[in-house]
Amino acid sequence: MYPGPLHAHWIDAAEAKGFTLIDRVWDRLHVLLECKACGSQDVVRVSVLMGCQPICHACKTDRWQDAAEAAGLEYLRRDAHDRHYGIFRAPCGHELRRQFGLIERMAQGGTGVRCGICQAETEAAEAGRRCWQLVGPDPEDDPNYRLYRHSCGHEQRVARVNMQTGRFQCGKCGSAWPAAPNNLYALRFVLDDGTTVVKLGHSNDPESRLHHQLRLRGDLPAELLKTVPMASGSTALRIEKRLHATLRRRFPWAVLPAERFRGVIKVTTEVYDGRLEPIVLAALDAIEARARRRRD
């Protein structure tokens, strides 16, 4: 205890905030409070008592425990490194690190609980049933995709739903478009206002893609500028995505919004200002030259 008077305004503040002022402790700046709700005691600074709402840590822990129970979890302890997180035991027996706010939303039915360990085991089992091995999360950070390794050794990004249903093929040994020969292409369109735009993509038949899929009107001026043969659809897709990322990063001004070509070209993205055409063609020339050197 620390000698000194218990000032009346301290006592009144404690009463108004749900506590009983017991005594002064440690030094002139701290007091001991007793919670009227549960009877537990906490040491707080006088400034906290007078300027804020003191916290009863026992009541707070009880609320965490109640929320965890309502969420179907068991509260174990606070996280040692972040006061906003706690450690909980899931029904499966694994320990989970979750924010207390998330646990409260779970208790109210706003979201569910998912054990990361069990989830990984489930996804690994899904892959194993189709002769694939789960490698890890998607390298391009798409939450709907995972990286898998086929029994032939080939690694490939696959949407989890496709792994569950089998609606995909191995890009190395499969017989569908990911393994079949493909092409990168560049197309030129002239919009109704006279604006020239360039479309970059991949297809096993760029001519058919242009005339039967992309061009919505037969009178729309359009031209296939260049094709670059690729060994497989998965290779074409990978190179195309990398090229799009480079173009968007270096020339953000050239990325056209879908409103500019809606109802004219049957796509929503990957259409660029026509001034980018020489750069796109130069990039395809470089890709073609590298592919030719590898073949030679």
XYZ file of C-alpha atoms in Angstrom:
296
model
C 0.000 0.000 0.000
C 0.988 3.626 -0.440
C 0.299 6.278 2.207
C -2.032 9.096 1.353
C -5.699 10.036 1.373
C -8.419 8.537 -0.842
C -9.837 11.681 -2.372
C -13.608 11.977 -2.549
C -13.635 12.678 -6.277
C -11.619 9.490 -6.836
C -14.151 7.494 -4.834
C -17.072 9.059 -6.723
C -15.433 8.382 -10.119
C -14.825 4.741 -9.227
C -18.432 4.266 -8.089
C -19.791 5.881 -11.235
C -17.722 3.533 -13.386
C -18.661 0.288 -11.648
C -15.788 -0.048 -9.182
C -15.023 0.398 -5.514
C -11.850 2.320 -4.654
C -9.917 0.100 -2.206
C -6.620 1.859 -1.584
C -3.575 3.594 -3.022
C -0.782 1.233 -4.134
C 2.776 1.271 -5.470
C 3.159 5.044 -5.701
C 1.141 8.250 -5.736
C -0.055 7.551 -9.302
C -1.806 4.159 -8.823
C -4.902 2.913 -7.014
C -6.503 -0.475 -6.419
C -10.074 -0.949 -7.737
C -12.563 -3.751 -7.068
C -15.087 -4.630 -9.773
C -18.676 -4.468 -8.527
C -19.742 -7.090 -11.069
C -17.319 -9.896 -10.254
C -15.314 -8.780 -7.215
C -11.901 -9.050 -8.865
C -9.290 -6.369 -8.273
C -7.069 -4.434 -10.682
C -4.414 -1.761 -10.288
C -4.907 1.298 -12.506
C -3.371 4.728 -12.824
C -5.277 7.590 -11.261
C -5.345 9.294 -14.648
C -7.104 6.253 -16.121
C -9.663 6.250 -13.325
C -10.418 9.929 -13.776
C -10.207 10.236 -17.549
C -11.263 6.851 -18.951
C -13.401 3.792 -18.261
C -11.235 1.328 -16.296
C -11.304 -2.259 -17.540
C -11.984 -5.276 -15.377
C -9.688 -7.890 -16.877
C -11.568 -10.760 -15.235
C -14.853 -9.619 -16.806
C -13.097 -9.107 -20.130
C -11.702 -12.637 -20.016
C -15.168 -13.959 -19.170
C -16.579 -12.180 -22.240
C -13.882 -13.727 -24.417
C -14.658 -17.156 -23.000
C -18.402 -16.708 -23.538
C -17.878 -15.503 -27.117
C -15.564 -18.418 -27.860
C -18.077 -20.909 -26.464
C -20.875 -19.371 -28.546
C -18.614 -19.660 -31.595
C -17.927 -23.338 -30.884
C -14.361 -22.772 -29.663
C -12.463 -22.943 -26.395
C -10.575 -19.850 -25.259
C -7.055 -20.751 -24.131
C -5.041 -17.553 -23.682
C -4.163 -14.168 -25.094
C -1.635 -13.944 -27.895
C 1.762 -13.038 -26.451
C 2.614 -10.662 -29.308
C -0.645 -8.895 -30.212
C -3.314 -7.826 -27.715
C -6.007 -7.985 -30.401
C -5.530 -11.752 -30.838
C -6.190 -14.797 -28.735
C -5.423 -18.511 -28.931
C -8.435 -20.822 -29.201
C -8.968 -24.576 -29.534
C -11.191 -25.671 -32.406
C -13.523 -28.699 -32.202
C -10.948 -30.647 -34.229
C -8.404 -30.150 -31.430
C -6.094 -27.765 -33.284
C -5.147 -24.392 -31.844
C -6.202 -21.301 -33.792
C -4.929 -17.732 -33.558
C -7.820 -15.355 -34.195
C -8.765 -11.744 -33.544
C -11.165 -11.258 -30.647
C -13.396 -9.163 -32.917
C -13.664 -12.077 -35.354
C -14.639 -14.426 -32.517
C -17.429 -12.029 -31.534
C -18.734 -11.990 -35.132
C -18.604 -15.783 -35.163
C -20.557 -15.880 -31.912
C -23.238 -13.722 -33.543
C -23.396 -16.002 -36.585
C -21.750 -13.470 -38.908
C -19.024 -15.860 -40.049
C -17.796 -19.397 -39.471
C -14.641 -21.003 -38.186
C -12.119 -22.747 -40.390
C -9.092 -24.619 -39.136
C -6.171 -23.971 -41.466
C -4.551 -27.314 -40.653
C -7.708 -29.292 -41.384
C -8.357 -27.188 -44.487
C -4.897 -27.991 -45.872
C -5.421 -31.688 -45.141
C -8.792 -31.578 -46.934
C -7.316 -29.866 -49.986
C -4.362 -32.271 -50.050
C -6.782 -35.199 -49.996
C -8.815 -33.656 -52.853
C -5.647 -33.373 -54.905
C -4.464 -36.868 -54.027
C -7.677 -38.427 -55.332
C -6.838 -37.000 -58.771
C -3.112 -37.923 -58.715
C -2.043 -34.392 -57.808
C -0.116 -33.073 -54.815
C -0.958 -29.782 -53.094
C 2.180 -27.634 -53.187
C 0.875 -24.478 -51.543
C -1.044 -21.227 -52.033
C -1.411 -19.627 -55.429
C 1.827 -17.854 -56.459
C -0.324 -15.085 -57.974
C -2.248 -14.626 -54.688
C -5.675 -15.542 -56.068
C -7.564 -17.037 -53.089
C -9.565 -19.299 -55.410
C -6.444 -21.010 -56.793
C -3.749 -23.314 -55.399
C -0.433 -24.547 -56.762
C -0.405 -28.298 -57.418
C 2.107 -30.862 -58.707
C 0.922 -33.638 -61.029
C 2.162 -37.213 -60.864
C 4.144 -36.451 -64.032
C 6.077 -33.764 -62.117
C 4.399 -30.771 -63.759
C 3.398 -27.890 -61.410
C 0.289 -25.914 -62.265
C -2.104 -23.308 -60.857
C -5.592 -24.814 -60.594
C -8.798 -23.373 -59.195
C -9.741 -25.406 -56.139
C -13.280 -25.928 -57.452
C -11.783 -27.445 -60.616
C -9.602 -29.760 -58.568
C -12.734 -30.880 -56.718
C -14.710 -31.513 -59.915
C -11.896 -32.610 -62.227
C -12.734 -29.986 -64.857
C -9.137 -29.375 -65.945
C -6.159 -31.126 -67.518
C -2.454 -31.316 -66.781
C -0.650 -28.682 -68.829
C 2.153 -31.136 -69.622
C 0.625 -34.540 -70.204
C -3.091 -33.732 -70.549
C -5.013 -33.840 -73.810
C -7.140 -30.682 -73.460
C -6.251 -27.082 -74.371
C -3.677 -26.530 -71.580
C -1.463 -29.170 -73.193
C -2.427 -28.573 -76.842
C -0.537 -26.122 -79.124
C -1.723 -22.532 -78.820
C -0.946 -18.994 -79.978
C -0.443 -15.550 -78.592
C -2.112 -12.930 -80.759
C -2.543 -9.186 -81.211
C -5.693 -7.753 -82.814
C -6.524 -4.245 -83.982
C -10.049 -2.826 -83.757
C -11.351 0.558 -84.859
C -14.219 1.746 -82.666
C -17.204 3.763 -83.888
C -15.602 7.049 -82.829
C -12.511 6.262 -84.899
C -10.358 5.222 -81.946
C -7.900 2.425 -82.694
C -7.429 -0.163 -79.943
C -5.283 -3.277 -79.628
C -6.327 -6.572 -77.997
C -3.731 -9.010 -76.688
C -4.674 -12.602 -75.876
C -4.145 -16.292 -76.586
C -6.144 -18.853 -78.567
C -5.705 -22.091 -80.454
C -7.353 -20.365 -83.443
C -6.877 -16.555 -83.416
C -8.780 -16.078 -86.720
C -11.830 -17.824 -85.302
C -11.405 -15.924 -82.052
C -11.511 -12.648 -83.976
C -14.398 -13.334 -86.355
C -16.663 -15.573 -84.273
C -16.039 -14.662 -80.639
C -14.651 -11.167 -80.108
C -16.139 -9.019 -82.878
C -19.798 -8.392 -82.112
C -20.562 -6.617 -85.390
C -19.496 -7.699 -88.843
C -18.984 -4.098 -89.985
C -16.491 -3.317 -87.232
C -13.000 -2.799 -88.749
C -10.732 -5.452 -87.273
C -7.441 -7.087 -88.189
C -5.235 -9.886 -86.886
C -1.842 -8.210 -86.525
C 0.361 -11.039 -85.333
C 0.353 -14.580 -83.955
C 3.121 -16.312 -82.049
C 2.867 -20.136 -81.832
C 3.180 -21.571 -78.333
C 3.888 -25.163 -77.333
C 0.804 -25.377 -75.100
C -2.180 -23.433 -73.864
C -0.785 -23.277 -70.324
C 2.474 -21.794 -71.630
C 0.580 -19.235 -73.719
C -1.590 -18.283 -70.733
C 1.400 -17.887 -68.421
C 3.317 -15.672 -70.867
C 0.208 -13.649 -71.709
C -0.518 -12.905 -68.034
C 3.080 -11.829 -67.462
C 2.941 -9.532 -70.489
C -0.356 -7.973 -69.360
C 1.108 -7.300 -65.916
C 4.094 -5.546 -67.512
C 1.902 -3.428 -69.776
C -0.396 -2.389 -66.952
C 2.555 -1.457 -64.755
C 4.483 0.491 -67.422
C 1.559 2.034 -69.337
C -1.417 2.441 -66.986
C -2.772 5.251 -69.159
C -3.207 2.809 -72.071
C -5.517 0.379 -70.227
C -9.001 1.081 -71.600
C -12.080 0.756 -69.360
C -14.751 -1.672 -70.541
C -17.179 1.201 -71.132
C -15.113 2.280 -74.144
C -15.728 -0.940 -76.094
C -18.803 -2.504 -74.444
C -21.201 -3.883 -77.066
C -18.469 -3.807 -79.720
C -15.804 -6.238 -78.499
C -16.885 -9.244 -76.433
C -14.385 -8.864 -73.586
C -14.191 -6.711 -70.474
C -10.408 -6.365 -70.035
C -7.037 -6.586 -71.811
C -7.805 -3.966 -74.451
C -5.302 -1.113 -74.843
C -5.060 2.273 -76.491
C -3.918 1.880 -80.109
C -0.802 3.947 -79.415
C 0.512 0.901 -77.550
C 0.359 -1.263 -80.702
C 4.096 -0.941 -81.625
C 5.084 -1.887 -78.063
C 2.770 -4.914 -78.034
C 4.079 -6.088 -81.404
C 7.685 -5.599 -80.298
C 7.008 -7.669 -77.184
C 5.490 -10.468 -79.286
C 8.500 -10.309 -81.633
C 10.821 -10.764 -78.656
C 8.776 -13.705 -77.331
C 8.818 -15.292 -80.787
C 12.584 -14.832 -81.074
C 13.191 -16.462 -77.675
C 10.969 -19.410 -78.580
C 12.812 -19.846 -81.865
C 16.200 -19.851 -80.132
C 15.028 -22.532 -77.724
C 13.839 -24.704 -80.600
C 17.139 -24.253 -82.439
